[in-house]
mmCIF file with all atom_site columns, C-alpha atoms in Angstrom:
data_model
loop_
_atom_site.group_PDB
_atom_site.id
_atom_site.type_symbol
_atom_site.label_atom_id
_atom_site.label_alt_id
_atom_site.label_comp_id
_atom_site.label_asym_id
_atom_site.label_entity_id
_atom_site.label_seq_id
_atom_site.pdbx_PDB_ins_code
_atom_site.Cartn_x
_atom_site.Cartn_y
_atom_site.Cartn_z
_atom_site.occupancy
_atom_site.B_iso_or_equiv
_atom_site.pdbx_formal_charge
_atom_site.auth_seq_id
_atom_site.auth_comp_id
_atom_site.auth_asym_id
_atom_site.auth_atom_id
_atom_site.pdbx_PDB_model_num
ATOM 1   C CA . MET A 1 1   ? 82.616 67.622 50.125 1.00 80.00 ? 1   MET A CA 1
ATOM 2   C CA . GLU A 1 2   ? 80.239 70.197 48.944 1.00 90.00 ? 2   GLU A CA 1
ATOM 3   C CA . PRO A 1 3   ? 77.060 70.839 51.089 1.00 92.00 ? 3   PRO A CA 1
ATOM 4   C CA . VAL A 1 4   ? 74.877 69.392 48.492 1.00 94.00 ? 4   VAL A CA 1
ATOM 5   C CA . SER A 1 5   ? 76.858 66.218 48.265 1.00 92.00 ? 5   SER A CA 1
ATOM 6   C CA . ILE A 1 6   ? 76.671 65.926 52.070 1.00 91.00 ? 6   ILE A CA 1
ATOM 7   C CA . ILE A 1 7   ? 72.989 65.858 52.127 1.00 91.00 ? 7   ILE A CA 1
ATOM 8   C CA . LEU A 1 8   ? 72.765 63.297 49.101 1.00 91.00 ? 8   LEU A CA 1
ATOM 9   C CA . THR A 1 9   ? 75.097 61.026 50.798 1.00 89.00 ? 9   THR A CA 1
ATOM 10  C CA . ALA A 1 10  ? 73.469 61.231 54.121 1.00 88.00 ? 10  ALA A CA 1
ATOM 11  C CA . LEU A 1 11  ? 69.972 60.442 52.459 1.00 87.00 ? 11  LEU A CA 1
ATOM 12  C CA . MET A 1 12  ? 71.550 57.569 50.452 1.00 85.00 ? 12  MET A CA 1
ATOM 13  C CA . THR A 1 13  ? 73.384 56.179 53.460 1.00 79.00 ? 13  THR A CA 1
ATOM 14  C CA . GLY A 1 14  ? 70.363 56.642 55.732 1.00 70.00 ? 14  GLY A CA 1
ATOM 15  C CA . ALA A 1 15  ? 68.058 55.025 53.565 1.00 67.00 ? 15  ALA A CA 1
ATOM 16  C CA . ALA A 1 16  ? 70.554 51.884 53.304 1.00 61.00 ? 16  ALA A CA 1
ATOM 17  C CA . GLU A 1 17  ? 71.233 51.525 57.127 1.00 60.00 ? 17  GLU A CA 1
ATOM 18  C CA . ALA A 1 18  ? 68.757 50.592 59.697 1.00 59.00 ? 18  ALA A CA 1
ATOM 19  C CA . ILE A 1 19  ? 70.876 52.654 62.254 1.00 59.00 ? 19  ILE A CA 1
ATOM 20  C CA . GLY A 1 20  ? 69.949 55.870 60.859 1.00 59.00 ? 20  GLY A CA 1
ATOM 21  C CA . GLY A 1 21  ? 66.265 55.633 61.631 1.00 74.00 ? 21  GLY A CA 1
ATOM 22  C CA . ASP A 1 22  ? 65.391 58.732 63.553 1.00 81.00 ? 22  ASP A CA 1
ATOM 23  C CA . ALA A 1 23  ? 68.138 60.853 62.348 1.00 83.00 ? 23  ALA A CA 1
ATOM 24  C CA . PHE A 1 24  ? 67.235 59.760 58.705 1.00 86.00 ? 24  PHE A CA 1
ATOM 25  C CA . ASN A 1 25  ? 63.566 60.773 59.289 1.00 89.00 ? 25  ASN A CA 1
ATOM 26  C CA . SER A 1 26  ? 64.486 63.962 60.917 1.00 91.00 ? 26  SER A CA 1
ATOM 27  C CA . LEU A 1 27  ? 66.820 64.983 57.889 1.00 93.00 ? 27  LEU A CA 1
ATOM 28  C CA . LYS A 1 28  ? 64.034 64.050 55.484 1.00 92.00 ? 28  LYS A CA 1
ATOM 29  C CA . ASN A 1 29  ? 61.527 65.785 57.385 1.00 94.00 ? 29  ASN A CA 1
ATOM 30  C CA . LEU A 1 30  ? 63.549 69.070 57.317 1.00 96.00 ? 30  LEU A CA 1
ATOM 31  C CA . ILE A 1 31  ? 63.977 68.646 53.341 1.00 96.00 ? 31  ILE A CA 1
ATOM 32  C CA . LYS A 1 32  ? 60.407 68.038 52.942 1.00 95.00 ? 32  LYS A CA 1
ATOM 33  C CA . ARG A 1 33  ? 59.466 71.539 54.466 1.00 96.00 ? 33  ARG A CA 1
ATOM 34  C CA . LYS A 1 34  ? 61.689 73.000 52.003 1.00 95.00 ? 34  LYS A CA 1
ATOM 35  C CA . PHE A 1 35  ? 59.666 71.205 49.345 1.00 95.00 ? 35  PHE A CA 1
ATOM 36  C CA . VAL A 1 36  ? 56.253 72.063 50.711 1.00 93.00 ? 36  VAL A CA 1
ATOM 37  C CA . GLY A 1 37  ? 53.960 72.854 47.386 1.00 91.00 ? 37  GLY A CA 1
ATOM 38  C CA . GLU A 1 38  ? 56.574 71.330 45.364 1.00 91.00 ? 38  GLU A CA 1
ATOM 39  C CA . SER A 1 39  ? 55.159 67.942 44.274 1.00 93.00 ? 39  SER A CA 1
ATOM 40  C CA . LYS A 1 40  ? 57.827 67.130 41.734 1.00 95.00 ? 40  LYS A CA 1
ATOM 41  C CA . ALA A 1 41  ? 60.526 67.746 44.185 1.00 95.00 ? 41  ALA A CA 1
ATOM 42  C CA . GLU A 1 42  ? 58.878 65.737 46.834 1.00 94.00 ? 42  GLU A CA 1
ATOM 43  C CA . MET A 1 43  ? 58.445 62.885 44.409 1.00 96.00 ? 43  MET A CA 1
ATOM 44  C CA . ILE A 1 44  ? 62.075 63.063 43.348 1.00 95.00 ? 44  ILE A CA 1
ATOM 45  C CA . LEU A 1 45  ? 62.993 62.794 47.033 1.00 94.00 ? 45  LEU A CA 1
ATOM 46  C CA . ALA A 1 46  ? 60.877 59.829 47.286 1.00 92.00 ? 46  ALA A CA 1
ATOM 47  C CA . GLU A 1 47  ? 62.395 57.938 44.208 1.00 94.00 ? 47  GLU A CA 1
ATOM 48  C CA . TYR A 1 48  ? 65.798 58.949 45.320 1.00 92.00 ? 48  TYR A CA 1
ATOM 49  C CA . GLU A 1 49  ? 65.565 56.682 48.136 1.00 86.00 ? 49  GLU A CA 1
ATOM 50  C CA . LYS A 1 50  ? 64.628 53.644 45.946 1.00 88.00 ? 50  LYS A CA 1
ATOM 51  C CA . GLN A 1 51  ? 67.024 54.440 42.884 1.00 91.00 ? 51  GLN A CA 1
ATOM 52  C CA . PRO A 1 52  ? 69.788 57.101 44.312 1.00 90.00 ? 52  PRO A CA 1
ATOM 53  C CA . GLU A 1 53  ? 71.829 56.527 40.978 1.00 91.00 ? 53  GLU A CA 1
ATOM 54  C CA . VAL A 1 54  ? 68.906 57.385 38.727 1.00 94.00 ? 54  VAL A CA 1
ATOM 55  C CA . TRP A 1 55  ? 67.609 60.125 40.837 1.00 95.00 ? 55  TRP A CA 1
ATOM 56  C CA . GLU A 1 56  ? 70.744 61.971 42.375 1.00 95.00 ? 56  GLU A CA 1
ATOM 57  C CA . ALA A 1 57  ? 71.045 64.496 39.755 1.00 96.00 ? 57  ALA A CA 1
ATOM 58  C CA . PRO A 1 58  ? 67.398 65.682 39.865 1.00 97.00 ? 58  PRO A CA 1
ATOM 59  C CA . LEU A 1 59  ? 67.382 65.601 43.613 1.00 96.00 ? 59  LEU A CA 1
ATOM 60  C CA . LYS A 1 60  ? 70.563 67.712 43.306 1.00 96.00 ? 60  LYS A CA 1
ATOM 61  C CA . ALA A 1 61  ? 69.266 70.289 41.435 1.00 96.00 ? 61  ALA A CA 1
ATOM 62  C CA . GLU A 1 62  ? 65.934 70.438 43.620 1.00 96.00 ? 62  GLU A CA 1
ATOM 63  C CA . LEU A 1 63  ? 68.072 70.897 46.966 1.00 96.00 ? 63  LEU A CA 1
ATOM 64  C CA . VAL A 1 64  ? 70.067 73.808 45.330 1.00 96.00 ? 64  VAL A CA 1
ATOM 65  C CA . GLU A 1 65  ? 67.082 75.446 43.900 1.00 95.00 ? 65  GLU A CA 1
ATOM 66  C CA . VAL A 1 66  ? 65.341 75.499 47.314 1.00 95.00 ? 66  VAL A CA 1
ATOM 67  C CA . GLY A 1 67  ? 68.406 76.470 49.168 1.00 96.00 ? 67  GLY A CA 1
ATOM 68  C CA . ALA A 1 68  ? 68.692 73.214 51.206 1.00 96.00 ? 68  ALA A CA 1
ATOM 69  C CA . ASP A 1 69  ? 72.372 73.400 50.473 1.00 95.00 ? 69  ASP A CA 1
ATOM 70  C CA . LYS A 1 70  ? 72.725 76.450 52.507 1.00 96.00 ? 70  LYS A CA 1
ATOM 71  C CA . ASP A 1 71  ? 70.463 75.601 55.232 1.00 97.00 ? 71  ASP A CA 1
ATOM 72  C CA . GLU A 1 72  ? 72.495 75.132 58.547 1.00 97.00 ? 72  GLU A CA 1
ATOM 73  C CA . GLU A 1 73  ? 70.031 72.939 60.082 1.00 97.00 ? 73  GLU A CA 1
ATOM 74  C CA . ILE A 1 74  ? 69.876 70.472 57.229 1.00 96.00 ? 74  ILE A CA 1
ATOM 75  C CA . LEU A 1 75  ? 73.493 70.347 56.999 1.00 96.00 ? 75  LEU A CA 1
ATOM 76  C CA . LYS A 1 76  ? 73.947 69.566 60.656 1.00 95.00 ? 76  LYS A CA 1
ATOM 77  C CA . LYS A 1 77  ? 71.243 66.821 60.519 1.00 93.00 ? 77  LYS A CA 1
ATOM 78  C CA . ALA A 1 78  ? 72.921 65.431 57.454 1.00 93.00 ? 78  ALA A CA 1
ATOM 79  C CA . LYS A 1 79  ? 76.475 65.381 59.171 1.00 93.00 ? 79  LYS A CA 1
ATOM 80  C CA . GLU A 1 80  ? 74.966 63.880 62.333 1.00 90.00 ? 80  GLU A CA 1
ATOM 81  C CA . LEU A 1 81  ? 73.485 60.922 60.085 1.00 88.00 ? 81  LEU A CA 1
ATOM 82  C CA . LEU A 1 82  ? 76.696 60.223 58.460 1.00 88.00 ? 82  LEU A CA 1
ATOM 83  C CA . GLU A 1 83  ? 78.414 60.181 61.713 1.00 87.00 ? 83  GLU A CA 1
ATOM 84  C CA . LEU A 1 84  ? 75.903 57.829 62.935 1.00 83.00 ? 84  LEU A CA 1
ATOM 85  C CA . VAL A 1 85  ? 76.184 55.402 59.949 1.00 75.00 ? 85  VAL A CA 1
ATOM 86  C CA . LYS A 1 86  ? 79.990 55.742 59.496 1.00 71.00 ? 86  LYS A CA 1
ATOM 87  C CA . PRO A 1 87  ? 81.594 52.193 59.882 1.00 56.00 ? 87  PRO A CA 1
ATOM 88  C CA . GLN A 1 88  ? 83.468 51.868 63.226 1.00 45.00 ? 88  GLN A CA 1
ATOM 89  C CA . GLU A 1 89  ? 87.195 52.693 62.753 1.00 44.00 ? 89  GLU A CA 1
ATOM 90  C CA . VAL A 1 90  ? 89.590 49.968 64.097 1.00 41.00 ? 90  VAL A CA 1
ATOM 91  C CA . SER A 1 91  ? 93.050 50.754 64.938 1.00 44.00 ? 91  SER A CA 1
ATOM 92  C CA . GLY A 1 92  ? 95.829 48.227 63.742 1.00 46.00 ? 92  GLY A CA 1
ATOM 93  C CA . THR A 1 93  ? 96.152 46.098 60.601 1.00 50.00 ? 93  THR A CA 1
ATOM 94  C CA . SER A 1 94  ? 94.033 43.714 58.871 1.00 51.00 ? 94  SER A CA 1
ATOM 95  C CA . ASN A 1 95  ? 94.984 41.032 56.542 1.00 52.00 ? 95  ASN A CA 1
ATOM 96  C CA . ILE A 1 96  ? 92.507 39.534 54.047 1.00 54.00 ? 96  ILE A CA 1
ATOM 97  C CA . ASN A 1 97  ? 93.067 36.368 52.026 1.00 54.00 ? 97  ASN A CA 1
ATOM 98  C CA . ILE A 1 98  ? 91.051 35.407 49.234 1.00 56.00 ? 98  ILE A CA 1
ATOM 99  C CA . GLY A 1 99  ? 91.059 32.201 47.302 1.00 54.00 ? 99  GLY A CA 1
ATOM 100 C CA . GLY A 1 100 ? 89.345 29.362 45.867 1.00 54.00 ? 100 GLY A CA 1
ATOM 101 C CA . ASP A 1 101 ? 86.234 29.762 44.013 1.00 55.00 ? 101 ASP A CA 1
ATOM 102 C CA . ALA A 1 102 ? 85.633 33.494 44.878 1.00 52.00 ? 102 ALA A CA 1
ATOM 103 C CA . LYS A 1 103 ? 83.560 35.274 41.982 1.00 52.00 ? 103 LYS A CA 1
ATOM 104 C CA . GLY A 1 104 ? 84.042 38.852 43.348 1.00 53.00 ? 104 GLY A CA 1
ATOM 105 C CA . VAL A 1 105 ? 84.466 40.863 46.536 1.00 51.00 ? 105 VAL A CA 1
ATOM 106 C CA . VAL A 1 106 ? 82.734 43.926 47.439 1.00 53.00 ? 106 VAL A CA 1
ATOM 107 C CA . GLY A 1 107 ? 84.227 45.773 50.568 1.00 52.00 ? 107 GLY A CA 1
ATOM 108 C CA . TYR A 1 108 ? 83.820 49.327 52.423 1.00 49.00 ? 108 TYR A CA 1
ATOM 109 C CA . ASN A 1 109 ? 87.001 51.172 53.224 1.00 53.00 ? 109 ASN A CA 1
ATOM 110 C CA . ILE A 1 110 ? 89.278 48.051 53.023 1.00 52.00 ? 110 ILE A CA 1
ATOM 111 C CA . SER A 1 111 ? 92.848 48.586 54.288 1.00 56.00 ? 111 SER A CA 1
ATOM 112 C CA . GLY A 1 112 ? 95.711 46.687 55.309 1.00 58.00 ? 112 GLY A CA 1
ATOM 113 C CA . ASN A 1 113 ? 97.095 43.648 53.352 1.00 58.00 ? 113 ASN A CA 1
ATOM 114 C CA . ILE A 1 114 ? 95.071 42.258 50.593 1.00 58.00 ? 114 ILE A CA 1
ATOM 115 C CA . ASN A 1 115 ? 96.039 38.999 49.074 1.00 58.00 ? 115 ASN A CA 1
ATOM 116 C CA . GLN A 1 116 ? 94.121 37.835 46.140 1.00 58.00 ? 116 GLN A CA 1
ATOM 117 C CA . GLY A 1 117 ? 94.183 34.289 44.946 1.00 59.00 ? 117 GLY A CA 1
ATOM 118 C CA . ASN A 1 118 ? 92.871 32.587 41.805 1.00 59.00 ? 118 ASN A CA 1
ATOM 119 C CA . ILE A 1 119 ? 89.640 34.635 41.050 1.00 58.00 ? 119 ILE A CA 1
ATOM 120 C CA . SER A 1 120 ? 87.838 34.026 37.826 1.00 53.00 ? 120 SER A CA 1
#
């Protein structure tokens, strides 16, 4: 993953996950220091937390412009945050059976045997 994508993913994940708290705020504060005096960039960062899919491209451009993607401290903090919010890995196999009146299933990193019943 390219450095700017690591930062964006960490920001998006940290904003969505309560367990990222201090690490998320630390990362955000490091980025805000890069954006000092750039009110447009600060606004984009704030909006990205609310609607990452809309503000990803503008924030990516701002991060690259200020060199955040080359800042070792920012990258280190982004990676730490991603490790904190990373789902716990479980060894072994899992079986998921879906049937009945299911309208849809959303999952994160599903692996193992997945059997799908009558889904409409």
